CSV table of C-alpha atoms and ligand atoms in Angstrom, one decimal:
chain,number,residue,atom,x,y,z
A,163,UNK,CA,-10.8,24.2,12.8
A,164,UNK,CA,-9.7,21.5,15.2
A,165,UNK,CA,-10.1,17.8,14.2
A,166,UNK,CA,-13.7,16.8,14.8
A,167,UNK,CA,-13.0,14.0,17.2
A,168,UNK,CA,-16.1,14.3,19.4
A,169,UNK,CA,-16.6,10.5,19.5
A,170,UNK,CA,-12.9,9.8,20.2
A,171,UNK,CA,-11.7,9.5,23.8
A,172,UNK,CA,-8.0,9.8,24.8
A,173,UNK,CA,-4.8,10.4,23.0
A,174,UNK,CA,-4.6,9.0,19.5
A,175,UNK,CA,-0.9,8.0,19.9
A,176,UNK,CA,-2.0,5.6,22.7
A,177,UNK,CA,-4.1,3.7,20.1
A,178,UNK,CA,-1.4,3.4,17.6
A,179,UNK,CA,-0.3,-0.3,17.2
A,180,UNK,CA,3.3,-0.4,16.2
A,181,UNK,CA,3.6,-4.2,16.3
A,182,UNK,CA,1.6,-4.8,13.1
A,183,UNK,CA,1.7,-3.1,9.8
A,184,UNK,CA,-1.2,-0.7,8.9
A,185,UNK,CA,-2.3,0.2,5.4
A,186,UNK,CA,-2.0,4.0,5.9
A,187,UNK,CA,1.6,3.7,7.2
A,188,UNK,CA,2.8,1.2,4.5
A,189,UNK,CA,1.2,3.4,1.9
A,190,UNK,CA,3.0,6.4,3.4
A,191,UNK,CA,6.3,4.5,3.1
A,192,UNK,CA,5.7,3.8,-0.6
A,193,UNK,CA,4.8,7.4,-1.2
A,194,UNK,CA,8.1,8.5,0.4
A,195,UNK,CA,6.7,9.7,3.7
A,196,UNK,CA,8.2,9.5,7.2
A,197,UNK,CA,5.1,8.6,9.2
A,198,UNK,CA,5.8,4.8,9.4
A,199,UNK,CA,7.4,2.2,11.6
A,200,UNK,CA,9.8,-0.7,11.1
A,201,UNK,CA,6.9,-3.2,10.7
A,202,UNK,CA,5.4,-1.1,8.0
A,203,UNK,CA,8.7,-0.7,6.1
A,204,UNK,CA,9.4,-4.5,6.4
A,205,UNK,CA,6.0,-5.3,4.8
A,206,UNK,CA,6.5,-2.6,2.3
A,207,UNK,CA,9.8,-4.0,1.2
A,208,UNK,CA,8.4,-7.6,1.2
A,209,UNK,CA,5.6,-6.6,-1.1
A,210,UNK,CA,8.0,-4.6,-3.3
A,211,UNK,CA,10.2,-7.7,-3.7
A,212,UNK,CA,7.2,-9.6,-5.0
A,213,UNK,CA,5.9,-6.7,-7.1
A,214,UNK,CA,8.7,-4.2,-7.9
A,215,UNK,CA,6.2,-1.7,-9.4
A,216,UNK,CA,4.3,-1.2,-6.1
A,217,UNK,CA,5.9,2.2,-5.4
A,218,UNK,CA,5.0,3.4,-8.9
A,219,UNK,CA,1.5,2.0,-8.3
A,220,UNK,CA,1.0,4.0,-5.1
A,221,UNK,CA,2.2,7.2,-6.8
A,222,UNK,CA,0.0,6.6,-9.8
A,223,UNK,CA,-3.0,6.2,-7.5
A,224,UNK,CA,-2.2,9.4,-5.7
A,225,UNK,CA,-1.7,11.2,-9.0
A,226,UNK,CA,-5.1,10.0,-10.1
A,227,UNK,CA,-6.7,11.5,-7.0
A,228,UNK,CA,-5.0,14.8,-7.8
A,229,UNK,CA,-6.2,14.9,-11.4
A,230,UNK,CA,-9.7,13.7,-10.5
A,231,UNK,CA,-10.2,16.4,-7.8
A,232,UNK,CA,-8.8,19.1,-10.1
A,233,UNK,CA,-11.2,17.9,-12.8
A,234,UNK,CA,-14.2,17.9,-10.4
A,235,UNK,CA,-13.4,21.4,-9.1
A,236,UNK,CA,-12.4,22.9,-12.4
A,237,UNK,CA,-14.7,21.3,-15.0
A,238,UNK,CA,-17.6,20.0,-12.9
A,239,UNK,CA,-17.7,23.0,-10.6
A,240,UNK,CA,-17.8,20.9,-7.4
A,241,UNK,CA,-17.1,22.8,-4.2
A,242,UNK,CA,-17.6,20.1,-1.6
A,243,UNK,CA,-15.5,17.0,-1.1
A,244,UNK,CA,-15.8,14.1,1.2
A,245,UNK,CA,-12.6,12.1,1.2
A,246,UNK,CA,-12.9,8.8,3.0
A,247,UNK,CA,-9.7,6.8,3.6
A,248,UNK,CA,-7.5,9.9,3.5
A,249,UNK,CA,-4.3,8.3,4.7
A,250,UNK,CA,-1.3,10.2,6.1
A,251,UNK,CA,-1.1,13.8,4.9
A,252,UNK,CA,0.8,13.8,1.6
A,253,UNK,CA,1.0,17.1,-0.3
A,254,UNK,CA,-0.9,17.9,-2.4
A,255,UNK,CA,-3.9,16.7,-0.3
A,256,UNK,CA,-7.5,17.0,-1.5
A,257,UNK,CA,-8.0,20.4,0.0
A,258,UNK,CA,-4.8,21.8,-1.6
A,259,UNK,CA,-5.9,20.6,-5.0
A,260,UNK,CA,-9.5,21.7,-4.7
A,261,UNK,CA,-8.8,25.1,-3.0
A,262,UNK,CA,-6.0,25.6,-5.6
A,263,UNK,CA,-8.9,25.8,-8.1
A,264,UNK,CA,-11.6,27.4,-5.9
A,265,UNK,CA,-10.5,29.0,-2.6
A,266,UNK,CA,-14.0,28.4,-1.2
A,267,UNK,CA,-13.9,24.6,-1.6
A,268,UNK,CA,-15.0,22.7,1.6
A,269,UNK,CA,-13.3,19.4,2.4
A,270,UNK,CA,-14.1,16.7,5.0
A,271,UNK,CA,-11.5,14.0,5.5
A,272,UNK,CA,-12.3,10.7,7.1
A,273,UNK,CA,-10.0,7.9,8.3
A,274,UNK,CA,-10.2,5.3,11.0
A,275,UNK,CA,-6.5,4.9,11.7
A,276,UNK,CA,-5.3,6.6,14.9
A,277,UNK,CA,-2.0,7.3,13.2
A,278,UNK,CA,-3.7,9.4,10.6
A,279,UNK,CA,-5.7,11.2,13.3
A,280,UNK,CA,-2.4,12.0,15.1
A,281,UNK,CA,-1.2,13.8,11.9
A,282,UNK,CA,-4.5,15.3,10.9
A,283,UNK,CA,-3.4,18.9,11.6
A,284,UNK,CA,-1.7,19.1,8.2
A,285,UNK,CA,-5.1,18.3,6.7
A,286,UNK,CA,-6.8,21.3,8.3
A,287,UNK,CA,-4.8,24.2,6.8
A,288,UNK,CA,-7.7,25.6,4.9
A,289,UNK,CA,-8.0,28.8,3.0
A,290,UNK,CA,-10.0,31.4,5.0
A,291,UNK,CA,-12.7,31.2,2.3
A,292,UNK,CA,-13.1,27.4,2.4
A,293,UNK,CA,-13.0,24.9,5.2
A,294,UNK,CA,-11.4,21.6,6.2
A,295,UNK,CA,-12.5,19.1,8.8
A,296,UNK,CA,-11.2,15.7,9.9
A,297,UNK,CA,-13.4,12.9,11.2
A,298,UNK,CA,-12.0,9.9,13.0
A,299,UNK,CA,-14.6,7.6,11.6
A,300,UNK,CA,-15.2,4.3,9.7
A,301,UNK,CA,-16.4,3.9,6.1
A,302,UNK,CA,-18.4,0.9,7.3
A,303,UNK,CA,-20.7,3.3,9.1
A,304,UNK,CA,-21.7,5.6,6.2
A,305,UNK,CA,-24.8,7.0,8.1
A,306,UNK,CA,-22.5,8.3,10.8
A,307,UNK,CA,-20.0,9.6,8.4
A,308,UNK,CA,-22.6,11.6,6.5
A,309,UNK,CA,-24.2,12.9,9.7
A,310,UNK,CA,-20.9,14.2,11.0
A,311,UNK,CA,-19.8,15.5,7.5
A,312,UNK,CA,-23.1,17.4,7.4
A,313,UNK,CA,-21.8,19.7,10.1
A,314,UNK,CA,-19.2,21.1,7.6
A,315,UNK,CA,-20.8,20.4,4.2
A,316,UNK,CA,-24.2,21.3,2.8
A,317,UNK,CA,-25.5,17.9,1.9
A,318,UNK,CA,-28.3,19.5,-0.1
A,319,UNK,CA,-25.8,20.6,-2.6
A,320,UNK,CA,-23.5,18.4,-4.8
A,321,UNK,CA,-20.7,16.6,-3.1
A,322,UNK,CA,-17.8,14.7,-4.6
A,323,UNK,CA,-17.1,11.5,-2.6
A,324,UNK,CA,-13.6,10.3,-3.1
A,325,UNK,CA,-12.8,6.7,-2.1
A,326,UNK,CA,-9.1,6.5,-3.1
A,327,UNK,CA,-7.5,3.1,-2.4
A,328,UNK,CA,-9.9,2.2,0.4
A,329,UNK,CA,-12.7,0.0,-1.0
A,330,UNK,CA,-10.5,-3.0,-1.5
A,331,UNK,CA,-10.2,-3.0,2.3
A,332,UNK,CA,-13.9,-3.7,2.5
A,333,UNK,CA,-14.7,-7.4,2.1
A,334,UNK,CA,-17.8,-8.6,0.1
A,335,UNK,CA,-19.4,-9.9,3.3
A,336,UNK,CA,-19.0,-6.4,4.9
A,337,UNK,CA,-21.4,-5.2,2.1
A,338,UNK,CA,-19.1,-3.0,0.2
A,339,UNK,CA,-21.8,-2.1,-2.3
A,340,UNK,CA,-24.4,-1.3,0.4
A,341,UNK,CA,-21.9,1.0,2.1
A,342,UNK,CA,-21.3,3.0,-1.1
A,343,UNK,CA,-25.0,3.1,-1.8
A,344,UNK,CA,-25.8,4.5,1.6
A,345,UNK,CA,-23.1,7.1,1.1
A,346,UNK,CA,-24.3,8.2,-2.3
A,347,UNK,CA,-28.1,7.8,-1.9
A,348,UNK,CA,-28.8,10.9,0.3
A,349,UNK,CA,-26.6,13.2,-1.9
A,350,UNK,CA,-28.3,15.3,-4.6
A,351,UNK,CA,-28.1,14.9,-8.4
A,352,UNK,CA,-24.9,16.3,-9.7
A,353,UNK,CA,-22.8,14.7,-7.0
A,354,UNK,CA,-19.8,12.6,-8.0
A,355,UNK,CA,-18.1,9.4,-6.9
A,356,UNK,CA,-14.4,8.9,-7.6
A,357,UNK,CA,-12.9,5.5,-6.8
A,358,UNK,CA,-9.5,3.8,-7.2
A,359,UNK,CA,-9.5,0.1,-6.4
A,360,UNK,CA,-6.8,-2.7,-6.3
A,361,UNK,CA,-7.3,-5.6,-8.8
A,362,UNK,CA,-5.8,-9.0,-9.6
A,363,UNK,CA,-6.6,-9.0,-13.3
A,364,UNK,CA,-3.6,-6.9,-14.2
A,365,UNK,CA,0.0,-7.8,-13.6
A,366,UNK,CA,-0.2,-11.6,-13.4
A,367,UNK,CA,1.2,-13.9,-10.7
A,368,UNK,CA,3.6,-11.2,-9.3
A,369,UNK,CA,0.7,-9.0,-8.2
A,370,UNK,CA,-1.1,-12.0,-6.7
A,371,UNK,CA,2.0,-13.0,-4.7
A,372,UNK,CA,2.3,-9.4,-3.4
A,373,UNK,CA,-1.4,-9.4,-2.4
A,374,UNK,CA,-0.9,-12.7,-0.6
A,375,UNK,CA,2.2,-11.3,1.2
A,376,UNK,CA,0.0,-8.3,2.3
A,377,UNK,CA,-2.9,-10.4,3.5
A,378,UNK,CA,-0.6,-12.6,5.6
A,379,UNK,CA,0.6,-9.7,7.7
A,380,UNK,CA,-1.5,-6.5,7.6
A,381,UNK,CA,-4.3,-5.6,9.9
A,382,UNK,CA,-6.7,-4.9,7.0
A,383,UNK,CA,-6.8,-7.6,4.3
A,384,UNK,CA,-7.1,-6.8,0.6
A,385,UNK,CA,-10.0,-7.8,-1.5
A,386,UNK,CA,-9.0,-7.2,-5.1
A,387,UNK,CA,-11.8,-6.9,-7.7
A,388,UNK,CA,-11.5,-7.4,-11.4
A,389,UNK,CA,-12.6,-4.6,-13.9
A,390,UNK,CA,-16.0,-6.1,-14.6
A,391,UNK,CA,-16.9,-6.7,-11.0
A,392,UNK,CA,-15.6,-3.3,-9.9
A,393,UNK,CA,-17.6,-1.5,-12.6
A,394,UNK,CA,-20.8,-3.5,-11.9
A,395,UNK,CA,-20.6,-3.2,-8.1
A,396,UNK,CA,-19.8,0.4,-7.6
A,397,UNK,CA,-21.1,2.2,-10.7
A,398,UNK,CA,-23.7,0.2,-12.8
A,399,UNK,CA,-25.6,-1.2,-9.8
A,400,UNK,CA,-25.7,2.2,-8.2
A,401,UNK,CA,-27.0,3.9,-11.4
A,402,UNK,CA,-23.9,6.1,-11.7
A,403,UNK,CA,-22.4,7.0,-15.1
A,404,UNK,CA,-18.6,7.1,-15.3
A,405,UNK,CA,-17.4,10.2,-17.1
A,406,UNK,CA,-14.7,9.9,-19.9
A,407,UNK,CA,-12.5,8.0,-20.2
A,408,UNK,CA,-14.5,5.4,-18.2
A,409,UNK,CA,-12.9,2.7,-16.1
A,410,UNK,CA,-9.2,2.6,-16.7
A,411,UNK,CA,-5.9,2.2,-14.9
A,412,UNK,CA,-5.0,5.3,-12.9
A,413,UNK,CA,-2.2,6.5,-15.1
A,414,UNK,CA,-4.6,6.4,-18.1
A,415,UNK,CA,-7.3,8.6,-16.5
A,416,UNK,CA,-6.9,12.0,-18.2
A,417,UNK,CA,-3.1,11.8,-18.1
A,418,UNK,CA,-1.1,15.0,-17.8
A,419,UNK,CA,2.2,13.4,-18.9
A,420,UNK,CA,3.1,10.9,-21.5
A,421,UNK,CA,2.4,7.3,-20.5
A,422,UNK,CA,5.4,4.9,-20.2
A,423,UNK,CA,3.4,1.7,-20.9
A,424,UNK,CA,3.8,0.3,-17.3
A,425,UNK,CA,0.8,-1.5,-16.0
A,426,UNK,CA,-0.8,-0.6,-12.6
A,427,UNK,CA,-3.0,-3.2,-10.9
A,428,UNK,CA,-5.7,-0.7,-10.1
A,429,UNK,CA,-9.0,0.3,-11.7
A,430,UNK,CA,-10.3,3.9,-11.3
A,431,UNK,CA,-13.4,5.7,-12.4
A,432,UNK,CA,-15.2,9.0,-11.7
A,433,UNK,CA,-19.0,8.9,-12.1
A,434,UNK,CA,-21.8,11.5,-11.9
A,435,UNK,CA,-25.0,10.9,-10.0
A,436,UNK,CA,-27.8,11.6,-12.6
B,72,SAM,C1,-3.9,2.8,1.0
B,72,SAM,S1,-4.3,4.2,2.0
B,72,SAM,C2,-4.9,5.4,0.9
B,72,SAM,C3,-4.6,6.8,1.3
B,72,SAM,C4,-5.0,7.9,0.3
B,72,SAM,N1,-6.4,7.8,0.0
B,72,SAM,C5,-4.2,7.8,-0.9
B,72,SAM,O1,-4.7,7.4,-1.9
B,72,SAM,O2,-3.0,8.2,-0.8
B,72,SAM,C6,-5.9,3.6,2.7
B,72,SAM,C7,-6.5,4.4,3.8
B,72,SAM,O3,-7.8,4.0,4.1
B,72,SAM,C8,-8.0,3.9,5.5
B,72,SAM,N2,-9.0,3.0,5.8
B,72,SAM,C9,-9.0,1.6,5.6
B,72,SAM,N3,-10.2,1.1,6.0
B,72,SAM,C10,-11.0,2.1,6.5
B,72,SAM,C11,-12.3,2.2,7.0
B,72,SAM,N4,-13.1,1.1,7.1
B,72,SAM,N5,-12.8,3.4,7.4
B,72,SAM,C12,-12.0,4.5,7.3
B,72,SAM,N6,-10.7,4.5,6.8
B,72,SAM,C13,-10.2,3.3,6.4
B,72,SAM,C14,-6.6,3.5,6.0
B,72,SAM,O4,-6.4,3.8,7.4
B,72,SAM,C15,-5.7,4.3,5.1
B,72,SAM,O5,-5.4,5.5,5.6
């Protein structure tokens, strides 16, 4: 299936801004990818100097996504995934994990960065039994995202929405809670929400310095949220109940390897819609 880019006009590479760092490309650099530019690597290195664990943090966040999707497919029986803020393809992507459990899993990817759109082909290699689609769309327009996702997913059946390392790019005055509410409200009972979110209540001043370095340069500024606020805003207020082990750092969520004790300035949770 070709990327669903019906509302996009022109060549995505013409929209790629290589003069300022972008979150998707800096993240790709930390994950060891090659889809990044000098401006992205410069900021990535600058943040790493302030907070040397940033690469481990990015990888722990990605590993959480992998375990959360595997859990949702395997234990919760979810067959439909809506992954918003997908980032550069980094194997295993959501569809590889989900279809590794259930070949008929259907996945819709969403990102608003033209650099991700330019690489979307790698996100579309579905099994014949399942499906993959890519939307060049913005989380801040949840109604549009759902309407377009509904062309590939059956929104009358449970869907797992994965917001991995994206919500901290939505500021409070952009109504982060309202956005997530509008995404989850139309979905049926038995749907799930998985989130990972940057915080400033873990890691002390080094983390805050790194976040300031990020906000001075990058196109999309970071709004870290502490554990209580994260839990209140995106789970309690929306009536969603986090599954075990609740709200923890990514490496602590159902780990599949021994923990090394390192702290990661992120909170993650997976919750079921009752
Ligand atoms: C830090 S990366 C995370 C990528 C991936 N989820 C992962 O965990 O490896 C954040 C992604 O969110 C995307 N993003 C940020 N704001 C967005 C928005 N308002 N709508 C859609 N995508 C957005 C960025 O382009 C980037 O690809």
